[in-house]
Every structure is written in structure tokens, then in C-alpha cells.
Coordinates of C-alpha atoms in Angstrom, one line a residue:
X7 CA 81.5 123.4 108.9
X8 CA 82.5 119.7 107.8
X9 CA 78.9 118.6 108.1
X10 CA 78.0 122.0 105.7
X11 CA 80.8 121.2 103.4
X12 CA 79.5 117.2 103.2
X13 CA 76.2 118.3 102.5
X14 CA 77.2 120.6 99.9
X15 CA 79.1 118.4 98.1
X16 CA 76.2 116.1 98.3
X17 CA 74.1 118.6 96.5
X18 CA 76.4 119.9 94.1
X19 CA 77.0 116.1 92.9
X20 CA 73.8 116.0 91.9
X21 CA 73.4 119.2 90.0
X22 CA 73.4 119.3 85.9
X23 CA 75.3 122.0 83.7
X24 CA 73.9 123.1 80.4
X25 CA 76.4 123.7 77.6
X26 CA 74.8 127.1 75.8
X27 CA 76.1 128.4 72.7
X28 CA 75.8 130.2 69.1
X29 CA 73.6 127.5 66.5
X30 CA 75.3 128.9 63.8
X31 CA 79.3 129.4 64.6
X32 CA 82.3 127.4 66.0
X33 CA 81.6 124.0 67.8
X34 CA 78.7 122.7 69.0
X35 CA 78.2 120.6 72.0
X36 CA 75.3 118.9 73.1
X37 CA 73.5 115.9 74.2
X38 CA 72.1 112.9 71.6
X39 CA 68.6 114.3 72.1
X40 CA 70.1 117.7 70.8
X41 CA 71.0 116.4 68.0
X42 CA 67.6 115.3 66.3
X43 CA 67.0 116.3 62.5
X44 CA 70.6 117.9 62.5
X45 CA 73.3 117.1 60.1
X46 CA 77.0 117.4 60.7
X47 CA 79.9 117.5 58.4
X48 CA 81.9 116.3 61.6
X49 CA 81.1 114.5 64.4
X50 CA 82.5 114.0 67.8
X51 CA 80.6 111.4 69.8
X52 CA 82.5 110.8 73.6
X53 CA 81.7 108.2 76.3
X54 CA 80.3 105.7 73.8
X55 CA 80.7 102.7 76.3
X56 CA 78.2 100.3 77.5
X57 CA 76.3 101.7 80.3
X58 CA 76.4 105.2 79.1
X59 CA 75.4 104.5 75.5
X60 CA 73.2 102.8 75.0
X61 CA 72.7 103.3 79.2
X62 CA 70.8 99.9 79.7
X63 CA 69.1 99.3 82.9
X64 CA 69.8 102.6 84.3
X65 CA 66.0 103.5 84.6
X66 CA 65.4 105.1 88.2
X67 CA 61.6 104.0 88.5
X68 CA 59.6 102.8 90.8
X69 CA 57.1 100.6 88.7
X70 CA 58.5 96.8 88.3
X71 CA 59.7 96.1 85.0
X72 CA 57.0 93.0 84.6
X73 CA 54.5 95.9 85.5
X74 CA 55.2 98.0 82.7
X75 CA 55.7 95.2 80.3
X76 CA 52.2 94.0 81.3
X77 CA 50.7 97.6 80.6
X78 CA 52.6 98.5 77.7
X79 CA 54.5 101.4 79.6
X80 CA 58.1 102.0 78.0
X81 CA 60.6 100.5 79.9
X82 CA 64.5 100.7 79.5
X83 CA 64.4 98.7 76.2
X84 CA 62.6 101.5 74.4
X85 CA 64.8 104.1 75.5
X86 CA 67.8 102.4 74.2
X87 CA 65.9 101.8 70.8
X88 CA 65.5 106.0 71.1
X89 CA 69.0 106.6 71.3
X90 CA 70.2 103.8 69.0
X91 CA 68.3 105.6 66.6
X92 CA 69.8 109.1 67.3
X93 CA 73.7 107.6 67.3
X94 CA 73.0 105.7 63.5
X95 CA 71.2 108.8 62.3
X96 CA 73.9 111.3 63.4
X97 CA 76.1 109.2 61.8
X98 CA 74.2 109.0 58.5
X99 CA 75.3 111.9 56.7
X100 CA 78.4 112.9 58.7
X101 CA 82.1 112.8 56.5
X102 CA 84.3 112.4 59.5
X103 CA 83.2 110.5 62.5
X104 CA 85.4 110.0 65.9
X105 CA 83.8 107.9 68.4
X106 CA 85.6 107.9 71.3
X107 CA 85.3 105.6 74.6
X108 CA 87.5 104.9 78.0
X109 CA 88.9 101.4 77.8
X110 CA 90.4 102.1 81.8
X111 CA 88.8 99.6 83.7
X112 CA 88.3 101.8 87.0
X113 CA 86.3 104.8 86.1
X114 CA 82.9 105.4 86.2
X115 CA 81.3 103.1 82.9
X116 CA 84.5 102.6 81.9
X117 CA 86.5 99.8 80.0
X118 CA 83.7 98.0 77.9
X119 CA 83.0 99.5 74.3
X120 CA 79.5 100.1 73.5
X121 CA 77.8 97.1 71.7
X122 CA 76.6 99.8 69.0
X123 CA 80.4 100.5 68.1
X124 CA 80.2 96.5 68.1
X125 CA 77.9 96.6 65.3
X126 CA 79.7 98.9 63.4
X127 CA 82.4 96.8 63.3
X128 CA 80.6 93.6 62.7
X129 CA 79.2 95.2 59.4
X130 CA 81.2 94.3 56.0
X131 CA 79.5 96.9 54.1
X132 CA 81.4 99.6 57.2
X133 CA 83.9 97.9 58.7
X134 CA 86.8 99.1 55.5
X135 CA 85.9 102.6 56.3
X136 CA 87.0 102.0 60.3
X137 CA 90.5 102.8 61.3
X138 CA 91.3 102.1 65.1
X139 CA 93.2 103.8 67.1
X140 CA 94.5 103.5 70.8
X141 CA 95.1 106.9 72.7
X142 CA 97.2 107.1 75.5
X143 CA 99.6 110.1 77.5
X144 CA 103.2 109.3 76.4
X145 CA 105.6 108.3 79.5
X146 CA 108.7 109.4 79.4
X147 CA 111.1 108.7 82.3
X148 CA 112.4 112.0 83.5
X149 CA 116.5 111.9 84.0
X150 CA 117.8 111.5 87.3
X151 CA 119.5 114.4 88.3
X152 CA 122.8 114.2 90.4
X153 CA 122.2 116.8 93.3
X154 CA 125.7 118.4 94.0
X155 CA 126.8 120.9 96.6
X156 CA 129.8 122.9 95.5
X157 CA 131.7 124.1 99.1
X158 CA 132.0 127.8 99.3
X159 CA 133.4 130.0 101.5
X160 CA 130.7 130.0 103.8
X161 CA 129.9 126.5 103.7
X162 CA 133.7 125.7 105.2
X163 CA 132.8 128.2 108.0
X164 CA 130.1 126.1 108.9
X165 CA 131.8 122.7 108.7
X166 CA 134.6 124.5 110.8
X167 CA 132.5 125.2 113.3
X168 CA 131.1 121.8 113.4
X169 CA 134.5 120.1 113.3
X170 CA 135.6 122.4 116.2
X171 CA 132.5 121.3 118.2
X172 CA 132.9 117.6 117.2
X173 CA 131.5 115.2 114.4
X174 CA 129.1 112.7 116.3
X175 CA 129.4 109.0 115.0
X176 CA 125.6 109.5 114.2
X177 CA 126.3 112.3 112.2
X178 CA 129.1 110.7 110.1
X179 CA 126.4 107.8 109.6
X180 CA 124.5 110.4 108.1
X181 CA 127.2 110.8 105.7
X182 CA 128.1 107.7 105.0
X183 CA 124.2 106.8 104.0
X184 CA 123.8 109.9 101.9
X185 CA 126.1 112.9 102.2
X186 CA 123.2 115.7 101.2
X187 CA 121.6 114.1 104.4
X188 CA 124.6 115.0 106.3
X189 CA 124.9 118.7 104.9
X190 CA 120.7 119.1 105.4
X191 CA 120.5 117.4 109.1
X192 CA 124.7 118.2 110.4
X193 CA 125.1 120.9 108.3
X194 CA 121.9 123.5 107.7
X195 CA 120.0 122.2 111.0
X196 CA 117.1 121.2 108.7
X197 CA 115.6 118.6 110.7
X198 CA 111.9 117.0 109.9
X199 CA 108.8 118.9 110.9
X200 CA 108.6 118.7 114.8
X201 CA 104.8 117.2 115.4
X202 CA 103.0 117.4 118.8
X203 CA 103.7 113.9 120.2
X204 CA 99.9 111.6 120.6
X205 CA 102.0 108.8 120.8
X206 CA 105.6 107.8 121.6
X207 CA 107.9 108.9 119.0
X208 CA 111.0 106.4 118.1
X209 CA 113.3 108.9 119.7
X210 CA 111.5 109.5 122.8
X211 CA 111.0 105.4 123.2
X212 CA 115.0 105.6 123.0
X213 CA 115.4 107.9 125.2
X214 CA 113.0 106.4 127.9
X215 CA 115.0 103.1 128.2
X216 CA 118.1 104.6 128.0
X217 CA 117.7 107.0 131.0
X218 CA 115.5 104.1 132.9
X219 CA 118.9 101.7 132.6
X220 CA 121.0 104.5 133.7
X221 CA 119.2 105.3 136.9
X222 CA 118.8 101.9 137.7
X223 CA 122.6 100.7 137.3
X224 CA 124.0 104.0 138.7
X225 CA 124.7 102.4 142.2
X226 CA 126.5 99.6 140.7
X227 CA 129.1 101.9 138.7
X228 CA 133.0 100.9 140.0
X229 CA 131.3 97.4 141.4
X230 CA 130.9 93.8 140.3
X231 CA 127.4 92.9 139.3
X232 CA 125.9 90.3 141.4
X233 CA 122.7 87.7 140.7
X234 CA 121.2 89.0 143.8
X235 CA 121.0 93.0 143.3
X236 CA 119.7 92.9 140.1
X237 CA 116.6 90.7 140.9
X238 CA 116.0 93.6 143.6
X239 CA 115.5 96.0 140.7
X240 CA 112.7 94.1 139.2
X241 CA 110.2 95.6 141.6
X242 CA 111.8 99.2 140.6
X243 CA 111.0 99.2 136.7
X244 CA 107.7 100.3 137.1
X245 CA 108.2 103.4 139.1
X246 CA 111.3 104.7 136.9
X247 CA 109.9 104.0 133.8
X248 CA 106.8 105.8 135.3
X249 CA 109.2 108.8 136.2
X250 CA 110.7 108.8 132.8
X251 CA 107.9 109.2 130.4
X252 CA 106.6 112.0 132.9
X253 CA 109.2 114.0 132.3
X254 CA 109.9 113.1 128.4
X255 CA 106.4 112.8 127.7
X256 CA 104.4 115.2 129.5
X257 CA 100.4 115.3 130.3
X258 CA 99.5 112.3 128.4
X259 CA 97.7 109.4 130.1
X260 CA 99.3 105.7 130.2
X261 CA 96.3 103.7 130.9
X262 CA 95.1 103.8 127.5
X263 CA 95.8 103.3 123.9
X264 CA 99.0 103.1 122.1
X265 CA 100.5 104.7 125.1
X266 CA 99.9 102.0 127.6
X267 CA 101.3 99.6 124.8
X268 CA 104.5 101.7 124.5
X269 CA 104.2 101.5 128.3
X270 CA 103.9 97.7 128.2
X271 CA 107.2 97.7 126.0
X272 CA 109.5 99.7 127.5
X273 CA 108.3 97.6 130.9
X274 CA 109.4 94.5 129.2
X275 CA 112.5 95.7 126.7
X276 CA 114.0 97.1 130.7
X277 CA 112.5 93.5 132.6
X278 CA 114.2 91.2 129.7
X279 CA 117.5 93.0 129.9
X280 CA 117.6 92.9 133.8
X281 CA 116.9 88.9 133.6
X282 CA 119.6 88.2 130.8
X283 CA 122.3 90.6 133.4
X284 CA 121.0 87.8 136.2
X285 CA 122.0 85.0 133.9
X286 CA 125.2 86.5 132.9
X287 CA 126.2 87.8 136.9
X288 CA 125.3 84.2 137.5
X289 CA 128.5 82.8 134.8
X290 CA 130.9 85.4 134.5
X291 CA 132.4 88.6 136.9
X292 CA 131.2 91.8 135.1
X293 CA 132.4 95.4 136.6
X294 CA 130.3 98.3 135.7
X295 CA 133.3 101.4 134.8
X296 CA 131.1 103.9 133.3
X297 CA 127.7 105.4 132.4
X298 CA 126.8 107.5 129.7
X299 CA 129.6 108.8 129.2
X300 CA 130.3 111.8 127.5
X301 CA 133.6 111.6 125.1
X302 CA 135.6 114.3 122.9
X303 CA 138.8 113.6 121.0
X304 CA 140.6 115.7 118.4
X305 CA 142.0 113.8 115.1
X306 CA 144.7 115.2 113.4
X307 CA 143.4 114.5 109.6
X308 CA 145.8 114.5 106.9
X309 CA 145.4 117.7 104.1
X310 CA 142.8 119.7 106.6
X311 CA 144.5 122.5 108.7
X312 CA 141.8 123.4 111.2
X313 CA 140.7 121.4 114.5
X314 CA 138.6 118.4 113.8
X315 CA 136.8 116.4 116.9
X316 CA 134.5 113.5 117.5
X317 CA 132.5 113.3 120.0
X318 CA 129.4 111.1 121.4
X319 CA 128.1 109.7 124.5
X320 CA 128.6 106.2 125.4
X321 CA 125.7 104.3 127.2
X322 CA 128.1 101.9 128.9
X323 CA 132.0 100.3 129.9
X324 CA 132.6 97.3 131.4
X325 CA 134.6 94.7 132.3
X326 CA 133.5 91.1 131.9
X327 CA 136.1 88.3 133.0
X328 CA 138.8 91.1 132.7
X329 CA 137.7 92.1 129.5
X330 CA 137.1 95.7 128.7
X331 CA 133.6 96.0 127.0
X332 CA 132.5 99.1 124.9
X333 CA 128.5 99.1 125.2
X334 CA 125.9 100.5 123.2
X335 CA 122.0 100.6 123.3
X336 CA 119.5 100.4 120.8
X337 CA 115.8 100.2 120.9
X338 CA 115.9 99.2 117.0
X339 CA 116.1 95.9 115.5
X340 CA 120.3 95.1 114.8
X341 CA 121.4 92.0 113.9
X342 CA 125.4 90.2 113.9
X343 CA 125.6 90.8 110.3
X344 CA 125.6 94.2 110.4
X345 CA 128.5 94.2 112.7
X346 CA 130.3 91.7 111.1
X347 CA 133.3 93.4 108.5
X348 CA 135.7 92.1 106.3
X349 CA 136.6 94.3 104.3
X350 CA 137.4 97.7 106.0
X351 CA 136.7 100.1 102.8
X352 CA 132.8 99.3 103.7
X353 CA 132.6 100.7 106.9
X354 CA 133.0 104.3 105.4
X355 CA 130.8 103.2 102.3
X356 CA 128.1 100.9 103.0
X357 CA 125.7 102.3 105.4
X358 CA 124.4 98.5 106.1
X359 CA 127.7 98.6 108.5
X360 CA 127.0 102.1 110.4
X361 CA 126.4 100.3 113.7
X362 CA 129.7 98.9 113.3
X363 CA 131.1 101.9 112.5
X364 CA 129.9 104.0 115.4
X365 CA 131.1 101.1 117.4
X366 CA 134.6 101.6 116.7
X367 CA 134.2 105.2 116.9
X368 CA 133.4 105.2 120.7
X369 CA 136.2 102.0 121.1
X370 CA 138.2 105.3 119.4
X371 CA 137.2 107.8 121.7
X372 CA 137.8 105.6 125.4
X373 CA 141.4 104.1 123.9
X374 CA 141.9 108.1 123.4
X375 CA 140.9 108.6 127.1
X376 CA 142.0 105.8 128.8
X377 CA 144.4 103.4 126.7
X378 CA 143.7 99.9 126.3
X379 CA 145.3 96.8 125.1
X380 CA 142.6 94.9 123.9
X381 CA 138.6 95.6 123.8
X382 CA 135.5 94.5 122.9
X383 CA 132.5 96.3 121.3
X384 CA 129.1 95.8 121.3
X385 CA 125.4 96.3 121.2
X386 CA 122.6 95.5 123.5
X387 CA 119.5 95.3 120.3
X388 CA 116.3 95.4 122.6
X389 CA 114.4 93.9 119.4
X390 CA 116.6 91.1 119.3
X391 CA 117.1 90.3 122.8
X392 CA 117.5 86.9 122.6
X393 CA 121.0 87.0 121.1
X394 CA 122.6 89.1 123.7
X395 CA 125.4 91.0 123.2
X396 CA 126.4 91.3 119.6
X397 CA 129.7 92.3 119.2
X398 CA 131.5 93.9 116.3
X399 CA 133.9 90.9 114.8
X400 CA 136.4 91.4 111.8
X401 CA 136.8 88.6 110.0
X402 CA 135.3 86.5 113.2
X403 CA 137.6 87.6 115.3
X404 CA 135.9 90.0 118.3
X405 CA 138.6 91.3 119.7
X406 CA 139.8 94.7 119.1
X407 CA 143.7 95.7 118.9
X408 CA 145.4 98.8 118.5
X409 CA 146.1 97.5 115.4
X410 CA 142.3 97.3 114.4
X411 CA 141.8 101.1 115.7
X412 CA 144.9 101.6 113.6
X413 CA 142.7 100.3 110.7
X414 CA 140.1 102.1 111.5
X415 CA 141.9 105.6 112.0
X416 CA 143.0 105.5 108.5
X417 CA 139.3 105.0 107.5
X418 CA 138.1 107.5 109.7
X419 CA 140.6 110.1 108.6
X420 CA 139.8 109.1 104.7
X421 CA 135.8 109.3 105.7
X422 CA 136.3 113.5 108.1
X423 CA 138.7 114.6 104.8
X424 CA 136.1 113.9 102.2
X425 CA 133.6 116.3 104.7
X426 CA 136.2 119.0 105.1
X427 CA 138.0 118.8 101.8
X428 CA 136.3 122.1 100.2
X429 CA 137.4 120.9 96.4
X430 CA 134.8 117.7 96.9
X431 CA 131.1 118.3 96.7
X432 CA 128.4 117.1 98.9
X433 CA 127.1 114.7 96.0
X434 CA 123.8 112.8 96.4
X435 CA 123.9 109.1 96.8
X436 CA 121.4 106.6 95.2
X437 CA 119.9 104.5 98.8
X438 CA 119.5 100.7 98.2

């Protein structure tokens, strides 16, 4: 059917329609040979640029032009004299005259005016009677519309529901960036059409590493990491990794393609965080507490009277030097200076600082479970590997206080209150 469909386009490029109408009523359209001993009160001429009139070397023939010239055959010169001819004698008798041409540079024959409109111009005895005018589509810039969602009775239901079950610091990062993403994604469940995977999707990549780390690092959970186990999970990457895309990414061959690259990477992204753990076993004492963790917590937010919980999963606690250490994974580029605050309005406004944010949120959520004096927080960037650990810093200062989760409860409880507050619309918000 495409070959059909190629061909028939081929065929129909080439075929010519004839305008047929009444001589003697309404308009008349036709071609410059049409025209001949006709005269016309008003004429419309179109496409008078170079190439199309006069057409100039535009004669499909197989005799050489020297040929023709030597046997007095016509040649492409005599055909433009023919329709020069018909163009000033259409125009001879004629009251009102547009001659219109495309001065667009990328269409077919486009952008130079003909040379005969040249002439015209370049005539003293015609050139008074010429007015000049440019035509072009007026642009008007259409007004931004602010997209507002008024909360009805049905929509606070909904956001009950999803308070009960528990905001995800994901899902608030949703809001912070734009909240009608929040009430399409949290809120209505529209998510982005789900394609059949040919190659590993961002999420599934994430997922991979993720459940490769966690399987590898299981033993260690309650123990202190030492130099000499982790080198004996180098020879172990393969197979997990293996293990996990079977089940994540079923029936799709490895050896080939973008899939063995995506291979290749998760190979390396899990071998390059393995080697930096030797380095840092080798200088400091780090305990493995916890693995994915799953965490829930109710906040009691000021002005809303129904449950309200956070929840999320954290990839990883430890201890390092007898410092507690919140951990987080991600397969995306981060860099310090989106973890770095200093003033703590932004963390619920700017969405440059969401990684920060969802930091705190899952210091929040263990100092809920298991209290804590002082932590740290954060992330493992597999892009940006190099630079280790980047933790979350206020005002250069790493460590985090109850009094900073103090801070931060007041913003979090300002940030959940605007979501259930039913008098404040989901309005849209411009992304930078």
C-alpha cells in the first residue's frame, strides 16, 4: 500500500487541471496563451516572478541549445519573446492592472520579481502610474490565558482521598513546578500516553539501577561496609543487571542496538558507584541501616480538618563516622546548586530546588520514625558521579537540626494547605 500510495502521488504530481468556464460572465481564469486578441477592463496577472514569467531556461529538450541555434530551431529565448509579448499586450488596453508575485524566498520560483515588472518600473513614461504595495497575513499575538481550576465538591473528595493515602515528595514537586501538573498527573490520573517500550525508557533505566543496588547491598544491611566485600561484587553486576532488565524489560534482546548501550550504562553507572563505596570503606566506617524503605507520616496542617500524610520510599540510611545519612538515587544529571538553599520560601516555589526539597521530606519522614539529633541528606547523581555525595547545605552548612526540619515543617505545612485549601485554585504557572 505505501509503495501504491508513492507511486500515486508520483503520478498525480505530474498531472495538469484545466480551469473551464462561461466566456461571457463572472471571472475568467486562464493561462497567457488564453489570453491572445482579448481585452480586459481588469486584469489579474499571479506568479509574475522570474522563472515562471518569463520561465527562462526551463525548456525540457533533448537537442543542445548550440544545435538549435545552428539550425535555426526556437530555443528558450523565442519562447520568452512569445510571452513577453502576451504580458505587454494584455496590459495594453487594460484600466486596472494587479501583478502579483511571491517575494518568500523558499517556495517554488519564489522571491525574485520578474525582470518584465523590472521594466515596467524602469519606464518614466509608466512608472507614475505604479503604486507598490507589500502583502502580508497580520500577526497578532493571541493573550495568554491564565488556566484556573476552581475546587468543587468533588474535587476535595478527591484530594481527601489522596491526602488520606499520602502526598509523595514527587507529587508535591509536581506542584511546586506547575500546580495544573499536579491536579492532571496526582489528581485526575492523566498520565502521558503509555508507548510499547523499543528502547529503555528513563523510568525503567531508574528502576533498573535502583533494584540492581538493592539486591546487591542487601546482605550488608545492619553491618559496616568493608573495602574487601564490595570488590567481591564486581563480578556480580553483570548477572543482576542481566536479571533486572528481564524482568522490567521483557523479550527484547541486549546484544544489539540502543539496548546494549543502555546495557553498557547501567553496567558502568552500578561499576562506578561500587568503586567510589571501595574508596570511601577504605577512609571512613559507614553502616548500612536501611533499604528502600517505605515511609508514611501524618501532618497535622493548620486550617485543614481531614487526615493529611506523606509518604515515599527511601533508597537508602546510613551511618558514616556516626553520622546518620539520608540517601537518595538518581539516574538524572543533579548538581550541588540545586541543593544548596538560602532562603527557605524557595523550596516551596522554585522548582530548580525540588531535589532539595524531597530531600528534607524523607529527613521528615525517618526523624518521624526514628528521632534524630542531627542528619545529613543527600544524593548519589549517577550522571555526575565524580562529585559523590552531594548533600543538601543551608547556607553551607550540611547538617540538619530539628531546628531545620522545624523550618521546613512550616514550609511544608504552607506548601499541603495551598493543595487542600478548597477557596484557592489550581492556577497555572508560567515554566522558566
Amino acid at each position: 500500500m505505501q509503495s501504491l500510495f508513492g507511486l500515486y502521488k508520483e503520478l498525480l504530481s505530474s498531472e495538469t487541471l484545466d480551469f473551464k468556464g462561461e466566456p461571457l460572465k463572472g471571472l475568467q481564469i486562464m493561462g497567457m496563451l488564453e489570453s491572445r486578441n482579448l481585452d480586459f477592463e481588469t486584469v489579474l496577472l499571479t506568479s509574475v516572478n522570474e522563472g515562471i514569467l518569463p520561465s527562462g531556461k526551463s525548456n525540457n529538450s533533448f537537442i543542445p541549445f548550440d544545435i538549435k541555434k545552428m539550425y535555426g530551431l526556437p530555443t528558450y529565448k523565442e519562447k520568452d519573446a512569445v510571452y513577453t509579448y502576451h504580458f505587454y499586450r494584455l496590459l495594453q488596453r487594460a484600466k486596472n492592472i494587479h501583478l502579483v508575485y511571491n517575494t518568500e524566498p523558499d517556495v517554488l520560483e519564489g522571491g525574485e520579481v520578474s525582470r518584465l515588472i523590472r521594466q515596467l518600473l524602469a519606464d518614466s513614461n509608466i512608472s507614475n502610474y505604479i503604486t507598490e504595495t507589500i502583502a502580508f497575513p497580520e500577526i497578532k499575538s493571541p493573550k495568554k490565558k491564565v488556566v484556573s481550576i476552581q475546587k468543587d465538591a468533588h474535587l476535595m473528595e478527591l484530594i481527601k482521598g489522596i491526602a488520606a493515602y499520602g502526598f509523595s515528595p514527587t507529587s508535591l514537586s509536581n506542584y511546586i513546578r506547575n500546580p495544573l501538573d499536579f491536579y492532571k498527573k496526582n489528581i485526575l490520573k492523566i498520565n502521558e500516553l503509555e508507548e510499547v517500550e523499543e528502547t529503555v525508557a528513563a523510568n525503567t533505566f531508574g528502576t533498573i539501577v535502583h533494584e540492581t543496588l538493592d539486591e546487591l547491598y542487601q546482605p550488608f544491611v545492619n553491618t559496616f561496609l568493608e573495602a574487601e566485600q564490595l570488590k567481591a561484587l564486581l563480578p556480580k553486576i553483570n548477572s543482576t543487571v542481566r536479571k533486572h532488565f528481564a524482568i522490567h524489560y521483557k523479550n527484547v534482546s541486549l546484544e544489539e542496538g540502543k539496548n546494549l548501550i543502555a546495557f553498557n550504562v547501567v553496567l558502568k553507572y552500578v561499576e562506578n558507584f561500587i568503586k567510589l563505596e571501595i574508596e570511601s570503606a577504605k577512609k571512613h566506617k559507614i553502616k548500612i541501616i536501611g533499604l528502600e524503605l517505605s515511609l508514611k507520616t501524618a501532618i497535622n496542617v493548620p486550617g485543614v480538618n481531614f487526615p493529611v500524610h506523606i509518604k515515599g520510599k527511601l533508597d537508602r540510611i546510613d551511618e558514616i563516622d556516626g553520622v546518620l545519612r539520608v540517601i537518595d538515587y538518581k539516574t538524572g544529571k543533579v548538581e550541588q546548586r540545586n541543593l544548596n538553599l538560602s532562603n527557605w520560601e524557595d523550596i516551596v516555589e522554585e522548582y530548580d530546588k525540588s531535589k532539595a526539597f524531597q530531600l528534607l521530606c524523607y529527613a521528615y519522614m525517618y526523624n518521624h520514625l526514628v528521632p534524630v539529633d542531627k542528619v545529613e541528606a543527600g544524593i548519589f547523581s549517577f550522571k555526575n558521579i565524580k562529585a559523590g555525595i552531594l548533600k543538601f547545605s543551608e547556607n553551607k552548612n550540611s547538617i540538619i537540626t530539628q531546628d531545620t526540619l522545624l523550618k521546613f515543617t512550616k514550609e511544608l505545612h504552607k506548601l499541603v494547605g495551598a493543595i487542600c485549601d478548597p477557596d484557592q485554585p489550581f492556577v497555572a504557572k508560567e515554566i522558566k
